[in-house]
Coordinates of C-alpha atoms in Angstrom, one line a residue:
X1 CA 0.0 0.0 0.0
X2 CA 1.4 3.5 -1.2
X3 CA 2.1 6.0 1.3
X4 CA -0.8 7.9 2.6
X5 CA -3.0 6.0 0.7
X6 CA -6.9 4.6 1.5
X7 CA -7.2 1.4 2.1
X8 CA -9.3 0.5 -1.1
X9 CA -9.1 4.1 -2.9
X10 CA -10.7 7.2 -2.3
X11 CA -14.1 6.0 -2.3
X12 CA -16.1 6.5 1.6
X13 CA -17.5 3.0 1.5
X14 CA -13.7 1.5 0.8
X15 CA -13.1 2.2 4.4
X16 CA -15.8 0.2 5.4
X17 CA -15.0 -2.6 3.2
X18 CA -11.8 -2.8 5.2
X19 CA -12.5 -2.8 8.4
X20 CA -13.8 -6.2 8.6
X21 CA -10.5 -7.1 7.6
X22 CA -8.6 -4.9 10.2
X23 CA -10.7 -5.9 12.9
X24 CA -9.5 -9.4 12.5
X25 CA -5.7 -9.5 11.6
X26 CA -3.2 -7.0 13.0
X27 CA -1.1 -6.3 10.1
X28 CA -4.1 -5.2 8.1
X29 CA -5.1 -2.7 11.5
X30 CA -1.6 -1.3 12.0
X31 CA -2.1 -0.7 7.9
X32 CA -5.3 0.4 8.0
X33 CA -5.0 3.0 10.5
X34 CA -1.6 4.0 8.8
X35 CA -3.7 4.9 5.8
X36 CA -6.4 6.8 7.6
X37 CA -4.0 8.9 10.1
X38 CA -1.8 9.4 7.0
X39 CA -4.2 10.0 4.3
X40 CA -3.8 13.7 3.5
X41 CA 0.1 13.9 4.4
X42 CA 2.8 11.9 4.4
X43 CA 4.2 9.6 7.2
X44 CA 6.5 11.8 9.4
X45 CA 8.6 11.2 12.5
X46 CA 7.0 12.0 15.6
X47 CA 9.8 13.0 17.3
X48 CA 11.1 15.6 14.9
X49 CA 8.7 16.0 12.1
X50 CA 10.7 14.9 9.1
X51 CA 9.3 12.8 6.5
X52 CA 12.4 11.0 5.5
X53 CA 11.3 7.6 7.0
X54 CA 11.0 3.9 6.6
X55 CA 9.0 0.7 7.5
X56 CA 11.5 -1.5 9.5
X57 CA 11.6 -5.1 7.8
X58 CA 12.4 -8.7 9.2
X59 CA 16.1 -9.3 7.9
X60 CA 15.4 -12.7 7.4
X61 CA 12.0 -12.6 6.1
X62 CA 11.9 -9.0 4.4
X63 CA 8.0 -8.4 6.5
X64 CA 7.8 -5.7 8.5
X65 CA 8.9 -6.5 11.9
X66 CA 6.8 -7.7 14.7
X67 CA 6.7 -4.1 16.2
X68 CA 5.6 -2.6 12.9
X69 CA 7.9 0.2 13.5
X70 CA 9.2 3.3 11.2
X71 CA 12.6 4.9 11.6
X72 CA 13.5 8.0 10.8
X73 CA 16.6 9.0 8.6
X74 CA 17.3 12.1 10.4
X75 CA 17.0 11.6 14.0
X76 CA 17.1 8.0 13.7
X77 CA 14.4 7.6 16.3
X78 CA 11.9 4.7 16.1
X79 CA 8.3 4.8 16.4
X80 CA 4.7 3.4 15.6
X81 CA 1.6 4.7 14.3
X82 CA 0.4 4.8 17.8
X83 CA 3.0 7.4 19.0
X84 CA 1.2 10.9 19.2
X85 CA -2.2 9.4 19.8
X86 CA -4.5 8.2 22.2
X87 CA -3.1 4.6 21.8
X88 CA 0.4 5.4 22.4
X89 CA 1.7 3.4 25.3
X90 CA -0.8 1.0 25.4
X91 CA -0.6 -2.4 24.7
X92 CA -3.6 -3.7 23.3
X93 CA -3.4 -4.8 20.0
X94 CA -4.6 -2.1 16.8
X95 CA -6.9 -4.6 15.5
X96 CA -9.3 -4.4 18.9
X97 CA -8.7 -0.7 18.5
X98 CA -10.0 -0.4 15.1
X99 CA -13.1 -2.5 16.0
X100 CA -14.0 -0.1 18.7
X101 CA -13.4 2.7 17.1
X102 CA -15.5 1.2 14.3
X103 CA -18.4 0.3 16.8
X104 CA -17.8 3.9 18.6
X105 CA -18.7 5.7 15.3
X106 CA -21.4 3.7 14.1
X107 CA -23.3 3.0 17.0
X108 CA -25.7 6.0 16.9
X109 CA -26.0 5.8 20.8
X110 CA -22.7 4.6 21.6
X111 CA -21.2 1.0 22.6
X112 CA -20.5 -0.4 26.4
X113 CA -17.3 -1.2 27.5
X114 CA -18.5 -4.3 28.3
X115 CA -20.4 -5.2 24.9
X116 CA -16.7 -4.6 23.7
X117 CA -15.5 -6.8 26.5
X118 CA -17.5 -9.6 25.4
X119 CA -17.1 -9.1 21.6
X120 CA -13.1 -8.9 21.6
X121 CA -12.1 -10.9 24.6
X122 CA -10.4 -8.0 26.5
X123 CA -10.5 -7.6 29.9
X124 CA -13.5 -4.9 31.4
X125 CA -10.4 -2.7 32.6
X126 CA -8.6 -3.2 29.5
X127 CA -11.8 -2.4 27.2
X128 CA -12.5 0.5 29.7
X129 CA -9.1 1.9 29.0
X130 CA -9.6 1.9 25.5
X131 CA -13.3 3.4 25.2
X132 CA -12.7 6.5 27.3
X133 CA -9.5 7.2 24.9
X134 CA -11.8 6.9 22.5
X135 CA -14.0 9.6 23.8
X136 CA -11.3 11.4 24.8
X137 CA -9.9 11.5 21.4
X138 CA -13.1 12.5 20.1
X139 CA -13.7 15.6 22.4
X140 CA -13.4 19.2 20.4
X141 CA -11.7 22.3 22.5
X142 CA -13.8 24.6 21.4
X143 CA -12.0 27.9 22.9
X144 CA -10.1 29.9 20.4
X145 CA -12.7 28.4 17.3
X146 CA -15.3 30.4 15.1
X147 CA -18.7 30.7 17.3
X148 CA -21.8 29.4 16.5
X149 CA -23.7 31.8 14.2
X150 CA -27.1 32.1 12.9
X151 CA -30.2 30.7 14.4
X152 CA -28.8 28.6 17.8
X153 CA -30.7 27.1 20.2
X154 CA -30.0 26.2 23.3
X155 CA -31.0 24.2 26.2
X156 CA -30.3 22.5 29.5
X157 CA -30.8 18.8 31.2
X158 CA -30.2 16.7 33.7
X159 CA -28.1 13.1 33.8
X160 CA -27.9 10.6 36.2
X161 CA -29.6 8.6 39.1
X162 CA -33.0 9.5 40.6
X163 CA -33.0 11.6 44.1
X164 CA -32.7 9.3 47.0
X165 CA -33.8 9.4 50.7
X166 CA -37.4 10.8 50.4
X167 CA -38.2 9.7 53.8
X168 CA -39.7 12.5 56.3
X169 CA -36.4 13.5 58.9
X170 CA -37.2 16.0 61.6
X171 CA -35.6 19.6 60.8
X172 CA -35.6 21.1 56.9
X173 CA -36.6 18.3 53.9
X174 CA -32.9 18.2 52.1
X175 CA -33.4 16.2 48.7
X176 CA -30.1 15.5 46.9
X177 CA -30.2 15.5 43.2
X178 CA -27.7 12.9 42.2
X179 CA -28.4 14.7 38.2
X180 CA -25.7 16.3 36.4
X181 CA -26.7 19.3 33.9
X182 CA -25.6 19.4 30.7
X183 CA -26.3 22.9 28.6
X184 CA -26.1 22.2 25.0
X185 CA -25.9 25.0 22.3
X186 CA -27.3 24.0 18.4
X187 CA -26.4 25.6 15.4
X188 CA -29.5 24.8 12.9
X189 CA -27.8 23.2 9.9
X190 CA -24.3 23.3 12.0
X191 CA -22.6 21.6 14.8
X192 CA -23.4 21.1 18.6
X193 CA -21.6 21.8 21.7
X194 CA -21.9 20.9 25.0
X195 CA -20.8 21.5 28.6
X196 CA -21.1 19.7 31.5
X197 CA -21.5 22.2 34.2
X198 CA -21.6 22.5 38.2
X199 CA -25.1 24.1 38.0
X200 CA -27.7 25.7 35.6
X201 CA -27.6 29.3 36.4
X202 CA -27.8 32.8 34.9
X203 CA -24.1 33.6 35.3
X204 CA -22.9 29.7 34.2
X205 CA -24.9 29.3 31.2
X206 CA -24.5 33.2 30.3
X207 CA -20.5 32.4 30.4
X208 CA -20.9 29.8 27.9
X209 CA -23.2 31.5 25.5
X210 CA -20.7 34.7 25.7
X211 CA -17.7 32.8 24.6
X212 CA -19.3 29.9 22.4
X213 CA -22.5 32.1 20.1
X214 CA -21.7 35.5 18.2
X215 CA -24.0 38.2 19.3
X216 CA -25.3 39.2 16.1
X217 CA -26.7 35.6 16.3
X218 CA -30.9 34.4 17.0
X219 CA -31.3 32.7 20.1
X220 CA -33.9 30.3 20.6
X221 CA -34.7 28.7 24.1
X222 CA -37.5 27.5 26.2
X223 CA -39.5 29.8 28.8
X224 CA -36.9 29.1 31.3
X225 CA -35.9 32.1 34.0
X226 CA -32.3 32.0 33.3
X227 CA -33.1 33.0 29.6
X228 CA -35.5 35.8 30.8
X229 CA -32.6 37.6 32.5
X230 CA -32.0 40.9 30.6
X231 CA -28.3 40.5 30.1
X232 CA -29.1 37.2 28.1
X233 CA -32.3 38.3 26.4
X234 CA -31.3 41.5 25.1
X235 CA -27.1 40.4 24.2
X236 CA -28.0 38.7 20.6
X237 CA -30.1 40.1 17.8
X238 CA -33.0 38.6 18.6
X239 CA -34.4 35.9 21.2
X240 CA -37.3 33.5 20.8
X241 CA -39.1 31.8 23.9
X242 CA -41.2 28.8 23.5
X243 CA -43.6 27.9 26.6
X244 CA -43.8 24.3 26.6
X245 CA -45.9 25.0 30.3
X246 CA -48.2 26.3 28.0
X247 CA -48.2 23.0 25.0
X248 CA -46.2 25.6 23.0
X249 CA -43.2 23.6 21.1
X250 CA -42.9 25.6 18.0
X251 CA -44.4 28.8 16.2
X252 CA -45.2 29.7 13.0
X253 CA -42.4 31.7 12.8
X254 CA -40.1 29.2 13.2
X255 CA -39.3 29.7 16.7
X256 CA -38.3 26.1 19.3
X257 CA -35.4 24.5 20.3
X258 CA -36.9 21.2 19.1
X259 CA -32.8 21.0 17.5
X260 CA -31.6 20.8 20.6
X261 CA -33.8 18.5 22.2
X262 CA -33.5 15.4 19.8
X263 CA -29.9 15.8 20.5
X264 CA -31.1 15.6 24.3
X265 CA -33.0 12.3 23.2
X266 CA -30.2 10.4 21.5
X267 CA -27.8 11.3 24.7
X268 CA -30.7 10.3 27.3
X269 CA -31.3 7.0 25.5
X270 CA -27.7 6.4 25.0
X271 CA -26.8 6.8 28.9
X272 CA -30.0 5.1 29.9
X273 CA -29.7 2.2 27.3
X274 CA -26.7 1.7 27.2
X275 CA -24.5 2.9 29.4
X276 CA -27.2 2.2 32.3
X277 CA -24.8 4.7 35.0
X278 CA -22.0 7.1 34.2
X279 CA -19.9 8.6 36.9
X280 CA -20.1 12.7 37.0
X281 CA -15.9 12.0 37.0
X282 CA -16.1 11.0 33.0
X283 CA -19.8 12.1 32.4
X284 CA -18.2 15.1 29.9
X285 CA -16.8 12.4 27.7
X286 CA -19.3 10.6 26.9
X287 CA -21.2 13.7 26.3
X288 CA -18.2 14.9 23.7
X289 CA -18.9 11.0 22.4
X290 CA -22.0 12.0 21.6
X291 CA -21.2 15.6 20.6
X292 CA -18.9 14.2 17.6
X293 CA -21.3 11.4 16.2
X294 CA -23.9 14.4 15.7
X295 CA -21.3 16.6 14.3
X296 CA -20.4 13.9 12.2
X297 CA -24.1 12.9 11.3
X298 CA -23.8 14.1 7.5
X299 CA -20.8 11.3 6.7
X300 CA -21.3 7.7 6.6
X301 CA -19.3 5.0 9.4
X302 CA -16.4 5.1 7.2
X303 CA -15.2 9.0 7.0
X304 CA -16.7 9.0 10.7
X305 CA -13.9 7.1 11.9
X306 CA -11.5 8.6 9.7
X307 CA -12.1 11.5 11.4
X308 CA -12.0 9.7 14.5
X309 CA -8.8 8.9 14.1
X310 CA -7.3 12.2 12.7
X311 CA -9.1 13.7 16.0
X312 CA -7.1 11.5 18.0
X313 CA -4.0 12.8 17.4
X314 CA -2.0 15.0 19.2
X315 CA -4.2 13.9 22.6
X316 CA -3.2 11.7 25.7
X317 CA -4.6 10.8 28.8
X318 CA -2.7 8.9 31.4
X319 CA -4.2 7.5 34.1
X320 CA -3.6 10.3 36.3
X321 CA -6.3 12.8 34.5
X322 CA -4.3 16.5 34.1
X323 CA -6.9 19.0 35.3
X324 CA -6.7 20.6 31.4
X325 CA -9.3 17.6 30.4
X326 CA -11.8 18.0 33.2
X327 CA -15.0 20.3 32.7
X328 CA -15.0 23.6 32.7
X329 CA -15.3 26.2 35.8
X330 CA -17.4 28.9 35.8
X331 CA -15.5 32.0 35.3
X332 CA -16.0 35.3 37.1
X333 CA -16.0 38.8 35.1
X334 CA -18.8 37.4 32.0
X335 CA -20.6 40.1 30.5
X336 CA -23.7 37.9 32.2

């Protein structure tokens, strides 16, 4: 196969004619995720950037070797396709990797650790370990990147368990709401984002409307108080309320945030179904899981994953999580 080359040509659907392939023999993974990290540049070295490099071959047999490694002429430091990705370090092998990145794209609400568990013969830890790199690899920064523009709407719910100990107690009724709110902004025709916040509040969900929508932009929410707060209603161009107390969903105008809440649905039955619990610890990647597949709703499996792939790059988490891939905190000094 020729540098940076498909796997079957340029055709989408060759990709997914592969991967049945890939996801069974580990020569054809390591080569089928060369070709689709590789595909619009040429195989360089990760440690210096150069792309005077080579496949290291068996001397005796002329294959590449058992490591499938790649030197490079200039620094003459070895590496792998795996280096400068999520799956650098790890030593599971590329063809269980393509299979769940392959099942991670095309499952419209996402795949269990353990459905991969029982469908590669990995460990639960091991297939853990692999699905939140996944997500991880998947997740977008969206800080320093064009705002949402146009019509957006936007929205909040709640994740999680159900409020526990109901039971009378003498002294005030304390409820605790084991949910965790997610605020998701929609671009109609365009991408979503989403945040995983520490409450749903004027200030919190101003913040991220400030730095993620452009002001000259229509918002569109439901009747809820945060959204009647003057410095939220009257910062974009326009702002259109739904009362859904009221069996109001859309107008004739075109005003709802129906958008946003099929996105809600897909996530709800994807955590519910099959995910059944999520901790709040790694609730923000699963969210960014589901973030990506609906950004990526207009390709088919097989450019899904490419870009998949491509997204990976340039990301690690170790097991000690750096506080740079936890969710946001409010920050003080918004224009809200």
């Amino acid at each position: 196969m020729a540098k940076g080359q498909r796997p079957a040509g340029s055709d989408k659907s060759a990709i997914i004619t592969a991967l049945p392939k890939a996801c069974a023999d580990e020569l054809a993974a390591v080569e089928f995720i060369e070709s689709l990290r590789w595909s619009e540049t040429r195989p360089c070295c990760q440690r210096c950037g150069d792309t005077d490099v080579y496949k290291m071959t068996d001397r005796k047999t002329g294959q590449r070797n058992k490591r499938f490694l790649w030197k490079c002429n200039g620094c003459q430091k070895q590496y792998t396709v795996r280096v400068g990705t999520v799956m650098e370090d790890s030593r599971i092998p590329l063809r269980h990797w393509a299979y769940a990145l392959w099942k991670a794209c095309s499952s419209k609400k996402g795949v269990s650790a353990l459905q991969i568990k029982r469908e590669t013969g990995l460990t639960y830890k091991s297939a853990l370990f692999m699905m939140h790199r996944i997500r991880f690899g998947m997740a977008e920064d969206w800080r320093g990147q064009q705002k949402l523009s146009g019509t957006v709407e936007t929205d909040e719910t709640y994740v999680g368990g159900k409020p526990r100990n109901k039971q009378s107690r003498p002294g005030p009724r304390i409820l605790p709401h084991r949910k965790t709110p997610v605020v998701s902004l929609v671009e109609r025709g365009g991408n979503i984002r989403s945040f995983v916040t520490v409450d749903v509040t004027a200030d919190n969900v101003g913040q991220i409307l400030a730095e993620n929508v452009a002001r000259e932009s229509h918002l569109m929410t439901d009747s809820a108080g945060i959204y009647r707060h003057n410095s939220i209603h009257n910062y974009f161009a326009s702002h259109g309320v739904t009362d859904h107390s009221r069996g109001q969903y859309a107008k004739p105008d075109g005003t709802h945030s129906n958008t946003v809440e099929s996105a809600f649905s897909l996530l709800k039955r994807g955590i519910y179904g099959t995910f059944h619990n999520v901790s709040r610890k790694h609730q923000h990647r699963y969210v960014a899981e589901f973030d990506f597949r609906w950004n990526a709703r207009k390709v088919d499996d097989g450019e899904r994953l490419s870009r998949a792939i491509k997204s990976s790059v340039g990301k690690r988490l170790q097991y000690k999580e750096p506080l740079a891939t936890l969710p946001p905190t409010p920050i003080q000094g918004t224009p809200f």
